[in-house]
Amino acid sequence: MRAVVASLCEALEVQTAVLDALVSASQRQLVALVGYRAELRSEPSALEEVSEEIRRLTDDLGDATNATRDRAEAVVDVLSLPVTLDDGLSAVVRALPEGEREVATERVSELLSLTQALAELQHVNQVHAKRGLQVISAWWALATSGEPAAEATVYTKRGRSRTKLVTGASSLEINI
């Protein structure tokens, strides 16, 4: 296997490892979200910790993606492949000489699988987070009796103002 293709496979392996860690963190985030919503069995700090880990892993994924992109462009240039990276990483791998294609194809398949798993987990996490916000909004409206004067600005841990909460007790009518 040529060094440039081996370098691409190494970059794909690093990106796969980061995506795998991100999927694991997203699974823990789901457990923390569900636990937090269900009678506070999970500590808020657990959710904060996993969210911070996801932020860090997302940054790492960006770095790994850039490295993969750079190495894929090098493969296209060095091997004078008839495709560009604009055609997609899968197209670049399909254009590799037959003896060098197998390992790269396996790595790209792993990436696609992990990406799909991550997308599904993030969708489920988003649904649970949205439902949690609806419950908070409903209780806020109930506690303040929907009076605008009773509303106060609520701040995050970092000092940013939170999104305005829905007022009115009718927001308690949600299906969870």
PDB file of C-alpha atoms in Angstrom:
ATOM      1  CA  MET A   1       0.000   0.000   0.000  1.00  0.00           C
ATOM      2  CA  ARG A   2       1.377   3.374  -0.906  1.00  0.00           C
ATOM      3  CA  ALA A   3       2.334   5.693   1.923  1.00  0.00           C
ATOM      4  CA  VAL A   4      -0.201   8.328   0.888  1.00  0.00           C
ATOM      5  CA  VAL A   5      -3.066   5.809   0.987  1.00  0.00           C
ATOM      6  CA  ALA A   6      -1.804   4.431   4.315  1.00  0.00           C
ATOM      7  CA  SER A   7      -1.797   7.999   5.645  1.00  0.00           C
ATOM      8  CA  LEU A   8      -5.413   8.438   4.519  1.00  0.00           C
ATOM      9  CA  CYS A   9      -6.374   5.166   6.228  1.00  0.00           C
ATOM     10  CA  GLU A  10      -4.706   6.349   9.445  1.00  0.00           C
ATOM     11  CA  ALA A  11      -6.647   9.626   9.310  1.00  0.00           C
ATOM     12  CA  LEU A  12      -9.868   7.694   8.718  1.00  0.00           C
ATOM     13  CA  GLU A  13      -9.039   5.482  11.695  1.00  0.00           C
ATOM     14  CA  VAL A  14      -8.531   8.527  13.941  1.00  0.00           C
ATOM     15  CA  GLN A  15     -11.793  10.045  12.721  1.00  0.00           C
ATOM     16  CA  THR A  16     -13.573   6.736  13.358  1.00  0.00           C
ATOM     17  CA  ALA A  17     -12.215   6.614  16.915  1.00  0.00           C
ATOM     18  CA  VAL A  18     -13.425  10.163  17.614  1.00  0.00           C
ATOM     19  CA  LEU A  19     -16.859   9.413  16.126  1.00  0.00           C
ATOM     20  CA  ASP A  20     -17.079   6.232  18.202  1.00  0.00           C
ATOM     21  CA  ALA A  21     -16.302   8.226  21.359  1.00  0.00           C
ATOM     22  CA  LEU A  22     -18.912  10.799  20.320  1.00  0.00           C
ATOM     23  CA  VAL A  23     -21.539   8.073  19.883  1.00  0.00           C
ATOM     24  CA  SER A  24     -20.700   6.708  23.349  1.00  0.00           C
ATOM     25  CA  ALA A  25     -20.933  10.185  24.872  1.00  0.00           C
ATOM     26  CA  SER A  26     -24.274  10.756  23.133  1.00  0.00           C
ATOM     27  CA  GLN A  27     -25.566   7.497  24.603  1.00  0.00           C
ATOM     28  CA  ARG A  28     -24.536   8.690  28.074  1.00  0.00           C
ATOM     29  CA  GLN A  29     -26.201  12.033  27.326  1.00  0.00           C
ATOM     30  CA  LEU A  30     -29.436  10.223  26.506  1.00  0.00           C
ATOM     31  CA  VAL A  31     -29.280   8.316  29.799  1.00  0.00           C
ATOM     32  CA  ALA A  32     -28.608  11.573  31.673  1.00  0.00           C
ATOM     33  CA  LEU A  33     -31.455  13.392  29.897  1.00  0.00           C
ATOM     34  CA  VAL A  34     -33.961  10.623  30.547  1.00  0.00           C
ATOM     35  CA  GLY A  35     -32.759  10.182  34.129  1.00  0.00           C
ATOM     36  CA  TYR A  36     -32.907  13.905  34.786  1.00  0.00           C
ATOM     37  CA  ARG A  37     -36.463  14.099  33.495  1.00  0.00           C
ATOM     38  CA  ALA A  38     -37.618  10.981  35.367  1.00  0.00           C
ATOM     39  CA  GLU A  39     -37.709  11.984  39.015  1.00  0.00           C
ATOM     40  CA  LEU A  40     -34.201  13.465  38.985  1.00  0.00           C
ATOM     41  CA  ARG A  41     -32.432  10.106  39.169  1.00  0.00           C
ATOM     42  CA  SER A  42     -29.536  11.696  37.358  1.00  0.00           C
ATOM     43  CA  GLU A  43     -27.573  14.589  38.756  1.00  0.00           C
ATOM     44  CA  PRO A  44     -27.557  17.788  36.710  1.00  0.00           C
ATOM     45  CA  SER A  45     -23.760  17.721  36.892  1.00  0.00           C
ATOM     46  CA  ALA A  46     -23.724  14.397  34.994  1.00  0.00           C
ATOM     47  CA  LEU A  47     -25.573  16.038  32.129  1.00  0.00           C
ATOM     48  CA  GLU A  48     -23.220  19.025  32.218  1.00  0.00           C
ATOM     49  CA  GLU A  49     -20.160  16.761  32.218  1.00  0.00           C
ATOM     50  CA  VAL A  50     -21.303  14.708  29.250  1.00  0.00           C
ATOM     51  CA  SER A  51     -22.342  17.856  27.373  1.00  0.00           C
ATOM     52  CA  GLU A  52     -18.871  19.308  27.919  1.00  0.00           C
ATOM     53  CA  GLU A  53     -17.316  16.045  26.731  1.00  0.00           C
ATOM     54  CA  ILE A  54     -19.467  16.213  23.592  1.00  0.00           C
ATOM     55  CA  ARG A  55     -18.300  19.791  22.947  1.00  0.00           C
ATOM     56  CA  ARG A  56     -14.672  18.672  23.274  1.00  0.00           C
ATOM     57  CA  LEU A  57     -15.207  15.637  21.045  1.00  0.00           C
ATOM     58  CA  THR A  58     -16.947  17.806  18.454  1.00  0.00           C
ATOM     59  CA  ASP A  59     -13.844  20.000  18.311  1.00  0.00           C
ATOM     60  CA  ASP A  60     -11.676  16.884  18.004  1.00  0.00           C
ATOM     61  CA  LEU A  61     -13.934  15.623  15.223  1.00  0.00           C
ATOM     62  CA  GLY A  62     -13.451  18.881  13.335  1.00  0.00           C
ATOM     63  CA  ASP A  63      -9.675  18.477  13.574  1.00  0.00           C
ATOM     64  CA  ALA A  64      -9.881  14.831  12.479  1.00  0.00           C
ATOM     65  CA  THR A  65     -12.149  15.758   9.572  1.00  0.00           C
ATOM     66  CA  ASN A  66      -9.694  18.413   8.397  1.00  0.00           C
ATOM     67  CA  ALA A  67      -6.828  15.904   8.584  1.00  0.00           C
ATOM     68  CA  THR A  68      -8.856  13.360   6.605  1.00  0.00           C
ATOM     69  CA  ARG A  69      -9.737  15.985   4.001  1.00  0.00           C
ATOM     70  CA  ASP A  70      -6.086  17.026   3.625  1.00  0.00           C
ATOM     71  CA  ARG A  71      -4.914  13.442   3.232  1.00  0.00           C
ATOM     72  CA  ALA A  72      -7.692  12.595   0.783  1.00  0.00           C
ATOM     73  CA  GLU A  73      -6.696  15.603  -1.342  1.00  0.00           C
ATOM     74  CA  ALA A  74      -3.091  14.377  -1.226  1.00  0.00           C
ATOM     75  CA  VAL A  75      -4.218  10.929  -2.415  1.00  0.00           C
ATOM     76  CA  VAL A  76      -6.120  12.489  -5.319  1.00  0.00           C
ATOM     77  CA  ASP A  77      -3.105  14.622  -6.292  1.00  0.00           C
ATOM     78  CA  VAL A  78      -0.377  11.978  -5.883  1.00  0.00           C
ATOM     79  CA  LEU A  79      -2.293   9.186  -7.605  1.00  0.00           C
ATOM     80  CA  SER A  80      -3.841  11.532 -10.216  1.00  0.00           C
ATOM     81  CA  LEU A  81      -7.280  10.090  -9.574  1.00  0.00           C
ATOM     82  CA  PRO A  82     -10.100  11.048 -11.964  1.00  0.00           C
ATOM     83  CA  VAL A  83     -12.222  12.389  -9.078  1.00  0.00           C
ATOM     84  CA  THR A  84     -12.018  15.276  -6.640  1.00  0.00           C
ATOM     85  CA  LEU A  85     -12.881  15.493  -2.986  1.00  0.00           C
ATOM     86  CA  ASP A  86     -15.973  17.449  -4.050  1.00  0.00           C
ATOM     87  CA  ASP A  87     -17.279  14.136  -5.405  1.00  0.00           C
ATOM     88  CA  GLY A  88     -17.110  12.759  -1.865  1.00  0.00           C
ATOM     89  CA  LEU A  89     -14.747  10.608   0.122  1.00  0.00           C
ATOM     90  CA  SER A  90     -16.500   7.443  -1.032  1.00  0.00           C
ATOM     91  CA  ALA A  91     -15.849   8.400  -4.665  1.00  0.00           C
ATOM     92  CA  VAL A  92     -12.173   8.979  -3.896  1.00  0.00           C
ATOM     93  CA  VAL A  93     -11.917   5.560  -2.242  1.00  0.00           C
ATOM     94  CA  ARG A  94     -13.731   3.864  -5.145  1.00  0.00           C
ATOM     95  CA  ALA A  95     -11.204   5.445  -7.533  1.00  0.00           C
ATOM     96  CA  LEU A  96      -8.213   3.968  -5.678  1.00  0.00           C
ATOM     97  CA  PRO A  97      -6.277   1.181  -7.376  1.00  0.00           C
ATOM     98  CA  GLU A  98      -7.805  -2.188  -6.546  1.00  0.00           C
ATOM     99  CA  GLY A  99      -5.044  -3.394  -4.239  1.00  0.00           C
ATOM    100  CA  GLU A 100      -5.309  -0.279  -2.071  1.00  0.00           C
ATOM    101  CA  ARG A 101      -9.063   0.109  -2.013  1.00  0.00           C
ATOM    102  CA  GLU A 102     -10.122  -2.578   0.487  1.00  0.00           C
ATOM    103  CA  VAL A 103      -8.857  -1.076   3.769  1.00  0.00           C
ATOM    104  CA  ALA A 104      -9.969   2.449   2.848  1.00  0.00           C
ATOM    105  CA  THR A 105     -13.426   1.165   1.872  1.00  0.00           C
ATOM    106  CA  GLU A 106     -13.739  -0.565   5.232  1.00  0.00           C
ATOM    107  CA  ARG A 107     -12.779   2.633   7.081  1.00  0.00           C
ATOM    108  CA  VAL A 108     -15.270   4.735   5.115  1.00  0.00           C
ATOM    109  CA  SER A 109     -18.020   2.173   5.796  1.00  0.00           C
ATOM    110  CA  GLU A 110     -17.284   2.403   9.527  1.00  0.00           C
ATOM    111  CA  LEU A 111     -17.453   6.202   9.330  1.00  0.00           C
ATOM    112  CA  LEU A 112     -20.794   6.113   7.546  1.00  0.00           C
ATOM    113  CA  SER A 113     -22.217   3.661  10.078  1.00  0.00           C
ATOM    114  CA  LEU A 114     -21.066   5.725  13.061  1.00  0.00           C
ATOM    115  CA  THR A 115     -22.326   8.922  11.457  1.00  0.00           C
ATOM    116  CA  GLN A 116     -25.779   7.417  11.007  1.00  0.00           C
ATOM    117  CA  ALA A 117     -25.816   6.141  14.599  1.00  0.00           C
ATOM    118  CA  LEU A 118     -24.767   9.571  15.858  1.00  0.00           C
ATOM    119  CA  ALA A 119     -27.481  11.300  13.828  1.00  0.00           C
ATOM    120  CA  GLU A 120     -30.145   8.997  15.274  1.00  0.00           C
ATOM    121  CA  LEU A 121     -28.897   9.493  18.839  1.00  0.00           C
ATOM    122  CA  GLN A 122     -28.756  13.255  18.455  1.00  0.00           C
ATOM    123  CA  HIS A 123     -32.324  13.282  17.161  1.00  0.00           C
ATOM    124  CA  VAL A 124     -33.550  11.281  20.162  1.00  0.00           C
ATOM    125  CA  ASN A 125     -31.554  13.495  22.547  1.00  0.00           C
ATOM    126  CA  GLN A 126     -33.059  16.581  20.949  1.00  0.00           C
ATOM    127  CA  VAL A 127     -36.585  15.221  21.452  1.00  0.00           C
ATOM    128  CA  HIS A 128     -35.920  14.522  25.145  1.00  0.00           C
ATOM    129  CA  ALA A 129     -34.317  17.922  25.696  1.00  0.00           C
ATOM    130  CA  LYS A 130     -37.237  19.672  23.980  1.00  0.00           C
ATOM    131  CA  ARG A 131     -39.752  17.798  26.123  1.00  0.00           C
ATOM    132  CA  GLY A 132     -37.782  18.714  29.233  1.00  0.00           C
ATOM    133  CA  LEU A 133     -37.917  22.381  28.242  1.00  0.00           C
ATOM    134  CA  GLN A 134     -41.665  22.108  27.699  1.00  0.00           C
ATOM    135  CA  VAL A 135     -42.111  20.733  31.215  1.00  0.00           C
ATOM    136  CA  ILE A 136     -39.945  23.497  32.675  1.00  0.00           C
ATOM    137  CA  SER A 137     -41.908  26.111  30.743  1.00  0.00           C
ATOM    138  CA  ALA A 138     -45.184  24.651  31.932  1.00  0.00           C
ATOM    139  CA  TRP A 139     -44.105  24.659  35.563  1.00  0.00           C
ATOM    140  CA  TRP A 140     -42.695  28.175  35.206  1.00  0.00           C
ATOM    141  CA  ALA A 141     -46.041  29.355  33.862  1.00  0.00           C
ATOM    142  CA  LEU A 142     -47.870  27.605  36.683  1.00  0.00           C
ATOM    143  CA  ALA A 143     -45.539  29.040  39.343  1.00  0.00           C
ATOM    144  CA  THR A 144     -45.827  32.595  38.031  1.00  0.00           C
ATOM    145  CA  SER A 145     -49.539  32.318  37.219  1.00  0.00           C
ATOM    146  CA  GLY A 146     -48.666  33.571  33.774  1.00  0.00           C
ATOM    147  CA  GLU A 147     -48.181  37.113  35.058  1.00  0.00           C
ATOM    148  CA  PRO A 148     -45.714  39.083  32.946  1.00  0.00           C
ATOM    149  CA  ALA A 149     -44.550  41.065  35.987  1.00  0.00           C
ATOM    150  CA  ALA A 150     -43.565  37.836  37.699  1.00  0.00           C
ATOM    151  CA  GLU A 151     -41.214  36.882  34.887  1.00  0.00           C
ATOM    152  CA  ALA A 152     -37.541  37.381  35.517  1.00  0.00           C
ATOM    153  CA  THR A 153     -34.566  36.925  33.302  1.00  0.00           C
ATOM    154  CA  VAL A 154     -33.007  33.550  33.929  1.00  0.00           C
ATOM    155  CA  TYR A 155     -29.309  33.104  33.240  1.00  0.00           C
ATOM    156  CA  THR A 156     -27.189  30.107  32.321  1.00  0.00           C
ATOM    157  CA  LYS A 157     -24.106  29.024  34.215  1.00  0.00           C
ATOM    158  CA  ARG A 158     -22.032  31.133  31.796  1.00  0.00           C
ATOM    159  CA  GLY A 159     -24.090  34.277  32.343  1.00  0.00           C
ATOM    160  CA  ARG A 160     -26.118  34.183  29.141  1.00  0.00           C
ATOM    161  CA  SER A 161     -29.835  34.848  29.343  1.00  0.00           C
ATOM    162  CA  ARG A 162     -31.977  31.803  28.720  1.00  0.00           C
ATOM    163  CA  THR A 163     -34.713  31.613  26.144  1.00  0.00           C
ATOM    164  CA  LYS A 164     -37.967  33.168  27.293  1.00  0.00           C
ATOM    165  CA  LEU A 165     -40.270  30.584  28.741  1.00  0.00           C
ATOM    166  CA  VAL A 166     -43.799  30.012  27.496  1.00  0.00           C
ATOM    167  CA  THR A 167     -46.334  31.578  29.820  1.00  0.00           C
ATOM    168  CA  GLY A 168     -49.820  30.403  30.582  1.00  0.00           C
ATOM    169  CA  ALA A 169     -50.927  27.279  32.404  1.00  0.00           C
ATOM    170  CA  SER A 170     -52.276  25.836  29.163  1.00  0.00           C
ATOM    171  CA  SER A 171     -48.711  24.815  28.351  1.00  0.00           C
ATOM    172  CA  LEU A 172     -49.067  22.043  30.955  1.00  0.00           C
ATOM    173  CA  GLU A 173     -51.064  20.072  28.428  1.00  0.00           C
ATOM    174  CA  ILE A 174     -48.215  18.105  26.898  1.00  0.00           C
ATOM    175  CA  ASN A 175     -47.793  14.435  26.146  1.00  0.00           C
ATOM    176  CA  ILE A 176     -44.631  12.878  27.463  1.00  0.00           C
TER     177      ILE A 176
END
